[in-house]
Short mmCIF file of C-alpha atoms in Angstrom, two decimals:
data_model
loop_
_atom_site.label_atom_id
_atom_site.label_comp_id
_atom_site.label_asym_id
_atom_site.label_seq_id
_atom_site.Cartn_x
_atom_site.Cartn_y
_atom_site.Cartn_z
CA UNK A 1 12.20 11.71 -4.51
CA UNK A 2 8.52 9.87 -4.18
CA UNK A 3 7.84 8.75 -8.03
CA UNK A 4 4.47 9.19 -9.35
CA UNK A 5 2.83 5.95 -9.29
CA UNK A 6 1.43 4.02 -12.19
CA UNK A 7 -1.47 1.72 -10.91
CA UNK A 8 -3.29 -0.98 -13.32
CA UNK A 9 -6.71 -1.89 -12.33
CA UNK A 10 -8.13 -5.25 -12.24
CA UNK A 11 -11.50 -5.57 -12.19
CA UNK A 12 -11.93 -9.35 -10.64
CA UNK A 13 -15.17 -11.00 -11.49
CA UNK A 14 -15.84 -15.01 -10.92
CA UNK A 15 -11.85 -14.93 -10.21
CA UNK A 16 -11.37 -13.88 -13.85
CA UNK A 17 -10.16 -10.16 -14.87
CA UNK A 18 -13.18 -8.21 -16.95
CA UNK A 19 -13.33 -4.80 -18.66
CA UNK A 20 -16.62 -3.08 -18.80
CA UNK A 21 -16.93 0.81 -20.62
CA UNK A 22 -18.63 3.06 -18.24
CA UNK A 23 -19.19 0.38 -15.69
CA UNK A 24 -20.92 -1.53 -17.99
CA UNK A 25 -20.64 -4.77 -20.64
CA UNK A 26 -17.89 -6.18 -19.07
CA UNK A 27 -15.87 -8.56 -20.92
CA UNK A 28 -12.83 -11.33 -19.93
CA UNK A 29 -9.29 -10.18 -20.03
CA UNK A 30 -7.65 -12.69 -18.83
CA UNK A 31 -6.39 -14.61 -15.29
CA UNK A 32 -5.91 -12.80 -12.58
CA UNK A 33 -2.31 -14.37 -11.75
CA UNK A 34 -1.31 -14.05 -15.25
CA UNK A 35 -1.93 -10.45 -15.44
CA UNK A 36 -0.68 -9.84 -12.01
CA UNK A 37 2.57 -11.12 -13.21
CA UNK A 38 2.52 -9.44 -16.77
CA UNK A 39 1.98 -5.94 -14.77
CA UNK A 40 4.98 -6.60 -12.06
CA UNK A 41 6.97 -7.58 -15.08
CA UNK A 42 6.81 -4.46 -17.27
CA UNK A 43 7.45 -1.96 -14.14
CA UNK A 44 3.75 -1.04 -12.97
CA UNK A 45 4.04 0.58 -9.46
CA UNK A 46 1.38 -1.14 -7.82
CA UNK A 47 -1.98 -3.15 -8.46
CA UNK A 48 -5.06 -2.56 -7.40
CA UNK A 49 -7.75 -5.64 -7.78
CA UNK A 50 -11.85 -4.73 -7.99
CA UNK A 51 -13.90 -7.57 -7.18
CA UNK A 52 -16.50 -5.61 -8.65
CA UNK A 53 -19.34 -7.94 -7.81
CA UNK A 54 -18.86 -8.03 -3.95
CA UNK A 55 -20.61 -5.53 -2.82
CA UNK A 56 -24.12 -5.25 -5.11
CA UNK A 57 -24.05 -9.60 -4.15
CA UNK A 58 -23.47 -8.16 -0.54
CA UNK A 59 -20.42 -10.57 -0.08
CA UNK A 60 -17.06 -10.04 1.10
CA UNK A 61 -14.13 -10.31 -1.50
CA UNK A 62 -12.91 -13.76 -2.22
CA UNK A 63 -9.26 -13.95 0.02
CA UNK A 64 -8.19 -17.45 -1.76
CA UNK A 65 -7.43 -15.27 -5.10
CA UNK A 66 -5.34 -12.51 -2.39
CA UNK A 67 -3.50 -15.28 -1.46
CA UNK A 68 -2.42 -16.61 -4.73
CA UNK A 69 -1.45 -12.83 -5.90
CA UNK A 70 0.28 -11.95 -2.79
CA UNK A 71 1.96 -15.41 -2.83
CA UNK A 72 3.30 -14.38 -6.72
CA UNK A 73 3.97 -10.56 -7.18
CA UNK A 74 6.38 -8.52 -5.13
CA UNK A 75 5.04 -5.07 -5.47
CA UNK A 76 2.20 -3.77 -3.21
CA UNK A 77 -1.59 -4.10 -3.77
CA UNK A 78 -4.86 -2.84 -2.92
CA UNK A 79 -8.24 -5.15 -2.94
CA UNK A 80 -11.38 -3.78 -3.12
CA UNK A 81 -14.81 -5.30 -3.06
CA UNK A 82 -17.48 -5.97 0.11
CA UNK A 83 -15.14 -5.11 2.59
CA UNK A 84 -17.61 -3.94 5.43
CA UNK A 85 -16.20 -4.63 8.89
CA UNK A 86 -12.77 -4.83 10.73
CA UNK A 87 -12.84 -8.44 10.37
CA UNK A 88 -13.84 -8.82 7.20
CA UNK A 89 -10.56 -6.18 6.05
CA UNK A 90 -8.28 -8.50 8.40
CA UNK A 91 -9.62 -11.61 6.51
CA UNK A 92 -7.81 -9.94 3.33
CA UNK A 93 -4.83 -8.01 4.46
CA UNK A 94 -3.77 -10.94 5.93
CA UNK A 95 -4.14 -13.02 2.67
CA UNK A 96 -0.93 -10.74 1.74
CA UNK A 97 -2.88 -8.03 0.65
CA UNK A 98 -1.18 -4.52 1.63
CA UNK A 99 -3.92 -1.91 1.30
CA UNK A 100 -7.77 -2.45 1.40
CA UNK A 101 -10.08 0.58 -0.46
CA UNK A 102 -13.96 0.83 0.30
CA UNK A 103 -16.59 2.45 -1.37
CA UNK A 104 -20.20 0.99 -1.21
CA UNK A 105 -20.01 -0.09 2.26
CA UNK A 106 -18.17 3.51 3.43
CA UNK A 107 -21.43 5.21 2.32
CA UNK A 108 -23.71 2.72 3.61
CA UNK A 109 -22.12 2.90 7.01
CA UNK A 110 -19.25 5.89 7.30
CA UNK A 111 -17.89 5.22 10.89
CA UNK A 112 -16.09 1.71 9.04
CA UNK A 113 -13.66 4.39 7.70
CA UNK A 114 -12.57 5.19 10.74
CA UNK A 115 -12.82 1.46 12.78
CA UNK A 116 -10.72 0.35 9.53
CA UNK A 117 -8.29 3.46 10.06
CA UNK A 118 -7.60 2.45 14.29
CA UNK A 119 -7.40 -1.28 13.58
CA UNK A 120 -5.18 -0.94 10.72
CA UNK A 121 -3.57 2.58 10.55
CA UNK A 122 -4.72 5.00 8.16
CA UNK A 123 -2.11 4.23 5.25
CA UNK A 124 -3.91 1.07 4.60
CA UNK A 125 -7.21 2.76 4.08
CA UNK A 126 -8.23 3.88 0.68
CA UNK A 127 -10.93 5.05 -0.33
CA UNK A 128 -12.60 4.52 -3.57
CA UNK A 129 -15.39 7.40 -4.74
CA UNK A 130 -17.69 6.64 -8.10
CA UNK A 131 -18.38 10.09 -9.13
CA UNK A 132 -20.71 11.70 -11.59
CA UNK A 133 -21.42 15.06 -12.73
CA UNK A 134 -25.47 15.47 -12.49
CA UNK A 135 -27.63 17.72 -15.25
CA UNK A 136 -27.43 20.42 -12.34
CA UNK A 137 -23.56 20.64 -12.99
CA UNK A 138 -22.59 18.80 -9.57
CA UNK A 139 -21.01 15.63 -9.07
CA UNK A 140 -22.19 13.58 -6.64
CA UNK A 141 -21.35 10.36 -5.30
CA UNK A 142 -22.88 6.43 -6.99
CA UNK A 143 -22.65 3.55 -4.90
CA UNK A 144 -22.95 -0.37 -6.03
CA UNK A 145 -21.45 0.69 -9.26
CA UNK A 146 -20.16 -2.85 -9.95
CA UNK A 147 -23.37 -3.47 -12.09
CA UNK A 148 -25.47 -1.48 -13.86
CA UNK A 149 -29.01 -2.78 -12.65
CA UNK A 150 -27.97 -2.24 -8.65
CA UNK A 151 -26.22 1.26 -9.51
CA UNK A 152 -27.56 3.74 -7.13
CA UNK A 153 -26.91 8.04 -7.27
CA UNK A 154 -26.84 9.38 -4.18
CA UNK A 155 -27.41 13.06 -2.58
CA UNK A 156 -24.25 13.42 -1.69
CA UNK A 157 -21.41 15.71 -2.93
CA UNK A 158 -18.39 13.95 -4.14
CA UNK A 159 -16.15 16.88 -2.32
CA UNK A 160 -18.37 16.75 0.78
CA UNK A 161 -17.52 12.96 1.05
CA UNK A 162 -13.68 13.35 0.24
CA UNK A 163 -13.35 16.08 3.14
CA UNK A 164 -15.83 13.93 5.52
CA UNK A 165 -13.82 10.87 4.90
CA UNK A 166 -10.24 12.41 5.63
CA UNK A 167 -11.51 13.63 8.57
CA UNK A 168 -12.66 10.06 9.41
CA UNK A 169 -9.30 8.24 8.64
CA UNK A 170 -9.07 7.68 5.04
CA UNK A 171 -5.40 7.39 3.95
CA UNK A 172 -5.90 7.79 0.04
CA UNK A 173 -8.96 8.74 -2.27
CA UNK A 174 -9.10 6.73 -5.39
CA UNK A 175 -11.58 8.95 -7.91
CA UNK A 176 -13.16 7.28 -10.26
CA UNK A 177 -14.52 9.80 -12.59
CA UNK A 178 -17.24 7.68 -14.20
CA UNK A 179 -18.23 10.02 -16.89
CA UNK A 180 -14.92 9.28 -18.64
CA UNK A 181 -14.53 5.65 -17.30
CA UNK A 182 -13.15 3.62 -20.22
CA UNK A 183 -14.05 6.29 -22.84
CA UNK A 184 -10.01 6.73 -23.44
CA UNK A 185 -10.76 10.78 -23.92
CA UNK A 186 -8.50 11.49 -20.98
CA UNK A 187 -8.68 11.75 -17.02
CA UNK A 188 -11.38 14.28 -16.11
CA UNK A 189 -8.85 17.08 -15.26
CA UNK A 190 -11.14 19.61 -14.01
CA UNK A 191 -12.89 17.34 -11.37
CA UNK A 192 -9.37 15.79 -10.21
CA UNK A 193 -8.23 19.13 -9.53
CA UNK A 194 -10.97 20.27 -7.61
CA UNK A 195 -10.92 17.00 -5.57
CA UNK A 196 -6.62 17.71 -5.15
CA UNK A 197 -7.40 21.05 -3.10
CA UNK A 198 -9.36 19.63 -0.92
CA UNK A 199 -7.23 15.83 -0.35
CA UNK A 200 -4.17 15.87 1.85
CA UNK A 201 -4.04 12.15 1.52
CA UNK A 202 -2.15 10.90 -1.74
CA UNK A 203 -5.02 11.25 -4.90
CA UNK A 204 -5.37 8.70 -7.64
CA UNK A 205 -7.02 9.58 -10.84
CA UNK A 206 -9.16 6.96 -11.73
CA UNK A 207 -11.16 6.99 -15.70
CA UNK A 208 -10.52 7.90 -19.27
CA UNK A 209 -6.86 7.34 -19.58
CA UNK A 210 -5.95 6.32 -23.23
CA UNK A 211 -3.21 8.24 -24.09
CA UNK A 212 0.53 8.76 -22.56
CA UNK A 213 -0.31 12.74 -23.08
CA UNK A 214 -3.73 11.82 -20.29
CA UNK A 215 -1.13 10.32 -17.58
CA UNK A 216 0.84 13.38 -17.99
CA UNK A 217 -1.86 15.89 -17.90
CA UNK A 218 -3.12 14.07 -14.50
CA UNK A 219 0.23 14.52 -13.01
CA UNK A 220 1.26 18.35 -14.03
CA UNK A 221 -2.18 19.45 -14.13
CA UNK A 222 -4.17 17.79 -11.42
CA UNK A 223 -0.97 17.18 -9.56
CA UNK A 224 -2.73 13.53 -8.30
CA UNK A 225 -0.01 11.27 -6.35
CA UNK A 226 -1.25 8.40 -8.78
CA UNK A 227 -3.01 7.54 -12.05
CA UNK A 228 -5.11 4.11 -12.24
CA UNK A 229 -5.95 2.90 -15.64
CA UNK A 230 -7.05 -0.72 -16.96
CA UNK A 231 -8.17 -0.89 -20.91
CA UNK A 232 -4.80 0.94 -22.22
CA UNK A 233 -3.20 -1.42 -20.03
CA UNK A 234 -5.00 -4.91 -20.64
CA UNK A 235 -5.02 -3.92 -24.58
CA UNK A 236 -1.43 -3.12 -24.85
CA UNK A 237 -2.29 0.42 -26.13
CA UNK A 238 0.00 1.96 -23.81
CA UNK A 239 2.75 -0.13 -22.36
CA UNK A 240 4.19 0.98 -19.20
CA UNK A 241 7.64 1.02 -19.68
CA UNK A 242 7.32 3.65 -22.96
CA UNK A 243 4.73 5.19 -20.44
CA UNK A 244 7.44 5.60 -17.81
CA UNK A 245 9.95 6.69 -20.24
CA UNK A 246 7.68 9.79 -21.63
CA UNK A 247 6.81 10.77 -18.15
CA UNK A 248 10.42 10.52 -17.35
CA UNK A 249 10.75 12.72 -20.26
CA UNK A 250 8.60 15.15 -19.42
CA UNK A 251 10.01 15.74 -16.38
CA UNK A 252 8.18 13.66 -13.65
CA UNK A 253 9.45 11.12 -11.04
CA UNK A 254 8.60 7.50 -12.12
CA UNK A 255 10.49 4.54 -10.79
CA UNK A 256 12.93 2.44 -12.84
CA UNK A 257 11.03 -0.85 -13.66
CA UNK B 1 18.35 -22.21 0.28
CA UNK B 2 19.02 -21.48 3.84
CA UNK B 3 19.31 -23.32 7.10
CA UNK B 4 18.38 -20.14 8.55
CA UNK B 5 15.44 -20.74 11.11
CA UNK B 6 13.42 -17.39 10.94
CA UNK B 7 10.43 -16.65 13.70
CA UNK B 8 7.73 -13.97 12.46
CA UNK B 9 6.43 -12.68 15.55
CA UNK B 10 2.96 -12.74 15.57
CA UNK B 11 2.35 -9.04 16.06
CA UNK B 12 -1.00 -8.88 15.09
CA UNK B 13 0.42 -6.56 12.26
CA UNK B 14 -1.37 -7.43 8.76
CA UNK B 15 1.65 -7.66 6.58
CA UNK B 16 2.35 -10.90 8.31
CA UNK B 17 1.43 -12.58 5.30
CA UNK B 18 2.83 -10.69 2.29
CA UNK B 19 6.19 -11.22 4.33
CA UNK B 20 6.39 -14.74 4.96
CA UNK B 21 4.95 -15.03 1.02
CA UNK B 22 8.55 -12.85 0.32
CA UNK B 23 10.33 -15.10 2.62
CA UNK B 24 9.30 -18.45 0.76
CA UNK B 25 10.76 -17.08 -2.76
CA UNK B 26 13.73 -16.80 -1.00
CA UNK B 27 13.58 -19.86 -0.16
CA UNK B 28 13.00 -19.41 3.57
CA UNK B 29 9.83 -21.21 5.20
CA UNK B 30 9.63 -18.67 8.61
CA UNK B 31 7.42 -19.99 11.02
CA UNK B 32 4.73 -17.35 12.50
CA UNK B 33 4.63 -17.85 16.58
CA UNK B 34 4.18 -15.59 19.74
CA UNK B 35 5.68 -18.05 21.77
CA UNK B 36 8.84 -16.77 23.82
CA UNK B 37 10.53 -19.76 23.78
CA UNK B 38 9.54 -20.29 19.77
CA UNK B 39 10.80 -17.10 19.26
CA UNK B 40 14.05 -17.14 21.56
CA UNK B 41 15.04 -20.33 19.88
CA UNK B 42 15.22 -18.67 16.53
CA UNK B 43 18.18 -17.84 14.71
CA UNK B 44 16.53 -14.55 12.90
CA UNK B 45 13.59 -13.07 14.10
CA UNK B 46 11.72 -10.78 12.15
CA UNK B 47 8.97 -8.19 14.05
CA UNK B 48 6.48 -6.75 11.19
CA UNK B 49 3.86 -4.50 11.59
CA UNK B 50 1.37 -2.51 9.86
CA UNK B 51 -1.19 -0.75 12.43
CA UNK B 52 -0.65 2.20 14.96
CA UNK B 53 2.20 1.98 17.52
CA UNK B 54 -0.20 2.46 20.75
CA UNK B 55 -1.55 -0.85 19.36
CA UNK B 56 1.30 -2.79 18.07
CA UNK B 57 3.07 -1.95 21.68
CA UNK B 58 -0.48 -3.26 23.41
CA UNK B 59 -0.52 -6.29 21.63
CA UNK B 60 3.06 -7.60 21.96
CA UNK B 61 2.40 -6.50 26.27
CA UNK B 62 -0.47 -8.47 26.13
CA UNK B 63 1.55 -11.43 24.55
CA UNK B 64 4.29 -10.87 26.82
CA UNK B 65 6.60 -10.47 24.38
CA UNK B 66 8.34 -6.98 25.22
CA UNK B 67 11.42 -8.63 27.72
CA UNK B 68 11.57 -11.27 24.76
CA UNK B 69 12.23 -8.87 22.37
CA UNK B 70 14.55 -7.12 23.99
CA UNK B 71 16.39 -9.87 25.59
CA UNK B 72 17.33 -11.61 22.05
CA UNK B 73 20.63 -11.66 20.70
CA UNK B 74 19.84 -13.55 17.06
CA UNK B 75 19.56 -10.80 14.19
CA UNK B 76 16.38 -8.86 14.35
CA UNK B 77 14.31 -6.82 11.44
CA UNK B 78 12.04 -4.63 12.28
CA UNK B 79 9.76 -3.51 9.55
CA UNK B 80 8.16 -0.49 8.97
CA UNK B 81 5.96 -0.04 11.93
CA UNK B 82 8.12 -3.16 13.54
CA UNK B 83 11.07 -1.27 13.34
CA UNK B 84 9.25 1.93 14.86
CA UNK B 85 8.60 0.17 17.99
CA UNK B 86 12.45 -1.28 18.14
CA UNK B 87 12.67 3.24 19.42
CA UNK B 88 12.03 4.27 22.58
CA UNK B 89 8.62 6.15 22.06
CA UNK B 90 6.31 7.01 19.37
CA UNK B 91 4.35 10.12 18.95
CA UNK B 92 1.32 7.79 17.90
CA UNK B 93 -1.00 7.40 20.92
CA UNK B 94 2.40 8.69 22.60
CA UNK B 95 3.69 5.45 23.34
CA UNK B 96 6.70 4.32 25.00
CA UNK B 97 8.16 1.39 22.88
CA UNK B 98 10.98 -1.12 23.00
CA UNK B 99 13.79 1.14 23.58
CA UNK B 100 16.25 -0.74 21.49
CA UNK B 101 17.71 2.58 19.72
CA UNK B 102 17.35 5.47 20.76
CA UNK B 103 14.52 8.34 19.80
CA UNK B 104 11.50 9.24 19.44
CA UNK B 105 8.96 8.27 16.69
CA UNK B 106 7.43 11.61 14.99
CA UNK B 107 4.27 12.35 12.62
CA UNK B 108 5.55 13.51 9.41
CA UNK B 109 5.09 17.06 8.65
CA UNK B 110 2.48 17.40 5.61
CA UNK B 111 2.40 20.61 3.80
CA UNK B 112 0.29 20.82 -0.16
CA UNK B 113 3.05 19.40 -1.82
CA UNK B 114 4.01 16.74 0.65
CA UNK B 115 1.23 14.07 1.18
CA UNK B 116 1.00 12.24 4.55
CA UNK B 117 0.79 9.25 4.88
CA UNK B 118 3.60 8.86 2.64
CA UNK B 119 2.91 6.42 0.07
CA UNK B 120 4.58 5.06 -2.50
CA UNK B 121 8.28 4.19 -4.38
CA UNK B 122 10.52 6.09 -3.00
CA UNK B 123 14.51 6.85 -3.18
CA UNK B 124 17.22 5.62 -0.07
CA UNK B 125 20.39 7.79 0.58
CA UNK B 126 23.26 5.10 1.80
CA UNK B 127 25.15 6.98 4.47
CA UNK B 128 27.26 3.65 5.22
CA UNK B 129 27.97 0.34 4.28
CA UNK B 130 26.36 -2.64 5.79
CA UNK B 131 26.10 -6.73 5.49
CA UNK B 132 21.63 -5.43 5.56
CA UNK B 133 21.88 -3.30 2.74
CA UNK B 134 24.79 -4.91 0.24
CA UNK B 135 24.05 -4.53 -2.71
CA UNK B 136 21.36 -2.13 -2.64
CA UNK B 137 23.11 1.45 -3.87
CA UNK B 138 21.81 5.14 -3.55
CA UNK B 139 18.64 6.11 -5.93
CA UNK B 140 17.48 2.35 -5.24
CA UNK B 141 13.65 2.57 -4.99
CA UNK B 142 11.66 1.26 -2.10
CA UNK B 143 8.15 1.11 -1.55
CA UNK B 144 7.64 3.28 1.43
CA UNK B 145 3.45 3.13 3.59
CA UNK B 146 4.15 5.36 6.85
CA UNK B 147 2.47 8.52 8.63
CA UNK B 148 5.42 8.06 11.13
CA UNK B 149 9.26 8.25 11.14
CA UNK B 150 12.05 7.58 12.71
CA UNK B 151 14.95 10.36 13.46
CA UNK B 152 18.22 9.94 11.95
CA UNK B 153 21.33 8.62 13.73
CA UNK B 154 24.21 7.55 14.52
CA UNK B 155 22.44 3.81 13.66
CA UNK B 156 21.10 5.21 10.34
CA UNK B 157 22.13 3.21 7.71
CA UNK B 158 19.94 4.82 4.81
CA UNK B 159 17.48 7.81 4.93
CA UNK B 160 14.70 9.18 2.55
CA UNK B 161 13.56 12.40 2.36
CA UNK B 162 9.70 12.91 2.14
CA UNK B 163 9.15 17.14 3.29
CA UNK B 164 11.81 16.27 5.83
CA UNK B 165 14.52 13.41 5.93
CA UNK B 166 14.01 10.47 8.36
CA UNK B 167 15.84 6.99 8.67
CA UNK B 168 14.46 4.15 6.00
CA UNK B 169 16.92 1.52 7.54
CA UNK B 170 18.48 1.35 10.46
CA UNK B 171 21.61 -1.22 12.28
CA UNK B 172 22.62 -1.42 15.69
CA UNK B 173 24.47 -4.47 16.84
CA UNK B 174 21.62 -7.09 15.88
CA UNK B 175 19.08 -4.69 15.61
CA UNK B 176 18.06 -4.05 12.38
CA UNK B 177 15.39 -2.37 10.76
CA UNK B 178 13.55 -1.01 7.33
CA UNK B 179 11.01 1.97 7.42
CA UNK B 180 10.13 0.69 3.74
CA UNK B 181 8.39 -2.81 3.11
CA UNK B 182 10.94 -5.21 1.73
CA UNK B 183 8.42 -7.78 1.08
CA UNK B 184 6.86 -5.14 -1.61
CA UNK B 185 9.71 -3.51 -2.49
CA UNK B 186 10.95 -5.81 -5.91
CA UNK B 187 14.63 -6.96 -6.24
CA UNK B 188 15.66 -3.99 -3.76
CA UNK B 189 13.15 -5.58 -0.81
CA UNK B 190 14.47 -8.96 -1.73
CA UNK B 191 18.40 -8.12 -1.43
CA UNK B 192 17.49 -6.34 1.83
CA UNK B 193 15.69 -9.64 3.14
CA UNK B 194 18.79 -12.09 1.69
CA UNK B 195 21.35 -9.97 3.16
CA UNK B 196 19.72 -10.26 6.82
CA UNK B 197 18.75 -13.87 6.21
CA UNK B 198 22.25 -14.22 5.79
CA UNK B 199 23.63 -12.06 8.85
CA UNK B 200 24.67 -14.50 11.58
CA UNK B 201 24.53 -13.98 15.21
#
């Protein structure tokens, strides 16, 4: 059977891993390689690596730090950060990474989902969506989220954009709920639900986790494919392997680490 | 480790790289060409791919590389979408392929509680021993990225069931091939890439 997949997030900043709460104060964790290896080691499913300053510096992520982590680890891994053309994704996935996810640039310029999707094949495209629910009880879509002063709310419904960007070749939605983003009071159920009847692409819950009880609530509640976390992780708070074993426990699919 | 000399065909694919990266901690320094003769002179030849079929067959025509392919004896691994093109069509961009085993390439069938592209750790079936998958039992995980499969048969050598069951590795004389990706697959991918590192013609 296909295991639900636990996914630490590295947010990559000057080629050092960083922690900010609600996208913002971000402090030093640690090396990227180091962490990389720490994460393979205790049974994570995959990694996914945020170069969160890429895309409000308009640059493309830095491949020499792909290299050295595809070089190292031998599970798969998603980059993310300034990816905005064909060549630019190519650049990285051949560094050794194995998926690429956009989110700034999809918005600026939609039709890259789907240039990415043909040159590539859609199961290397994911998608990453900052979402926020607005005073009128909608949430909508941010973009440049990586810092706070270039952090920009846009029109557009978060649902409206995961439907439009299936449809253009999107092969899995990363949701970063950014209400509870590093609050540790749990995924935001109710908005990772309504995003799973709507995505036929694998869903990752993305923001809040910081309890074993969150990961399984995201799994039997919001059925999601995947949960992404990064401060339970980097603090040690909750350690994968007693993650794995509780989920195991409670009667989902998780791989042996 | 090995005086195995291993080509990577220079599909175009982009998991070129996270391959050969696998290769090294074996041990094994493959050398990336889409040169015939490179590649003919190999003693293993590996053909990855990540992409679409109607592109990955494109490329290796406009390389010249399809009567290569099929004329080499040396063991060859397919991977992933490399070993979807070692069929004889694919559904995607309905493609006619290499036509080294025998089939047809399909979409998987998604329904709400089956997700295509199918992605993630997944467990093989064994339906028969082989020098490719020693070691590797039933229940191993594999890390499985595919929207496409290939049918089960008589060269099946493991399947996985995802909605439907298709075949995750595959043998025919030196024709081998792994739906999963061995090169981000753990210990399980790296047994799978010793054992055919250590097949000999």
């Amino acid at each position: 059977m296909l295991s639900r997949r636990i996914i630490p997030c590295l947010d990559v900043r000057d080629g050092r891993v960083v922690k900010g709460v609600r996208f913002r104060d971000h402090v030093i964790v640690g090396a990227i390689e180091e962490l990389a290896l720490r994460y393979r080691d205790e049974g994570a499913d995959e990694l996914v690596f945020y170069d969160i300053t890429a895309s409000p510096e308009r640059r493309s992520v830095d491949r020499a730090w792909v290299e050295r982590v595809a070089r190292l680890i031998d599970i798969p891994f998603c980059v993310a950060g300034g990816i905005r053309s064909v060549d630019d994704a190519r650049d990285v996935l051949c560094a050794g990474a194995d998926k690429i996810s956009v989110n700034s640039p999809a918005l600026e310029r939609p039709a890259l989902i789907g240039e990415l999707a043909d040159a590539f094949g859609v199961q290397c495209v994911v998608l990453g969506i900052d979402s926020l629910m607005d005073v009128d009880g909608q949430w909508r879509v941010r973009q440049y989220t990586g810092d706070p002063s270039t952090t920009q709310a846009l029109a557009k419904l978060t649902l409206d954009w995961l439907e439009e960007a299936q449809q253009l070749g999107a092969g899995e939605v990363v949701l970063n709920c950014m209400g509870s983003d590093g609050t540790r009071d749990g995924f935001d159920i109710t908005q990772l639900k309504a995003a799973r009847a709507l995505c036929q692409v694998p869903l990752v819950a993305s923001g809040g986790a910081g309890t074993r009880e969150h990961f399984a609530a995201a799994f039997g509640d919001a059925d999601v494919d995947a949960a992404l976390a990064s401060s339970v992780f980097h603090s040690g708070d909750v350690p994968i392997p007693a993650l794995k074993a509780y989920l195991r426990d409670q009667r989902f699919e998780v791989r042996d680490a | 480790m090995s005086t195995a000399d291993v080509v990577l065909i220079d599909s175009g694919g982009a998991n070129i790289g996270s391959v050969r990266y696998a290769l090294e901690r074996l041990g094994v320094h493959a050398q990336l060409s889409a040169a015939p003769e490179r590649i003919k002179a190999a003693t293993h030849v590996i053909l990855p791919g990540v992409g679409a079929a109607a592109r990955g067959m494109q490329r290796l025509r406009e390389l010249d590389l399809v009567e290569t392919i099929r004329g080499l004896r040396q063991p060859l691994l397919g991977i992933c979408l490399g070993m979807q093109l070692l069929y004889e069509s694919s559904e995607e961009g309905d493609v006619e392929c290499l036509g080294l085993l025998p089939g047809r390439v399909r979409k998987l069938v998604a329904s709400s509680a089956v997700r295509v592209p199918h992605m993630g750790w997944n467990t093989l079936t064994v339906e028969r021993d082989s020098p490719l998958l020693e070691g590797i039992g039933d229940d191993a995980y594999a890390y499985f990225v595919h929207g496409y499969a290939a049918p089960i048969g008589t060269a099946t050598l493991a399947t996985c069931v995802h909605g439907q069951s298709f075949c995750a590795a595959v043998q025919r004389d030196n024709i081998n091939g792994a739906q999963f990706h061995p090169e981000r697959s753990a210990a399980v991918g790296h047994r799978l890439l010793a054992n055919f590192i250590g097949i000999r013609a």
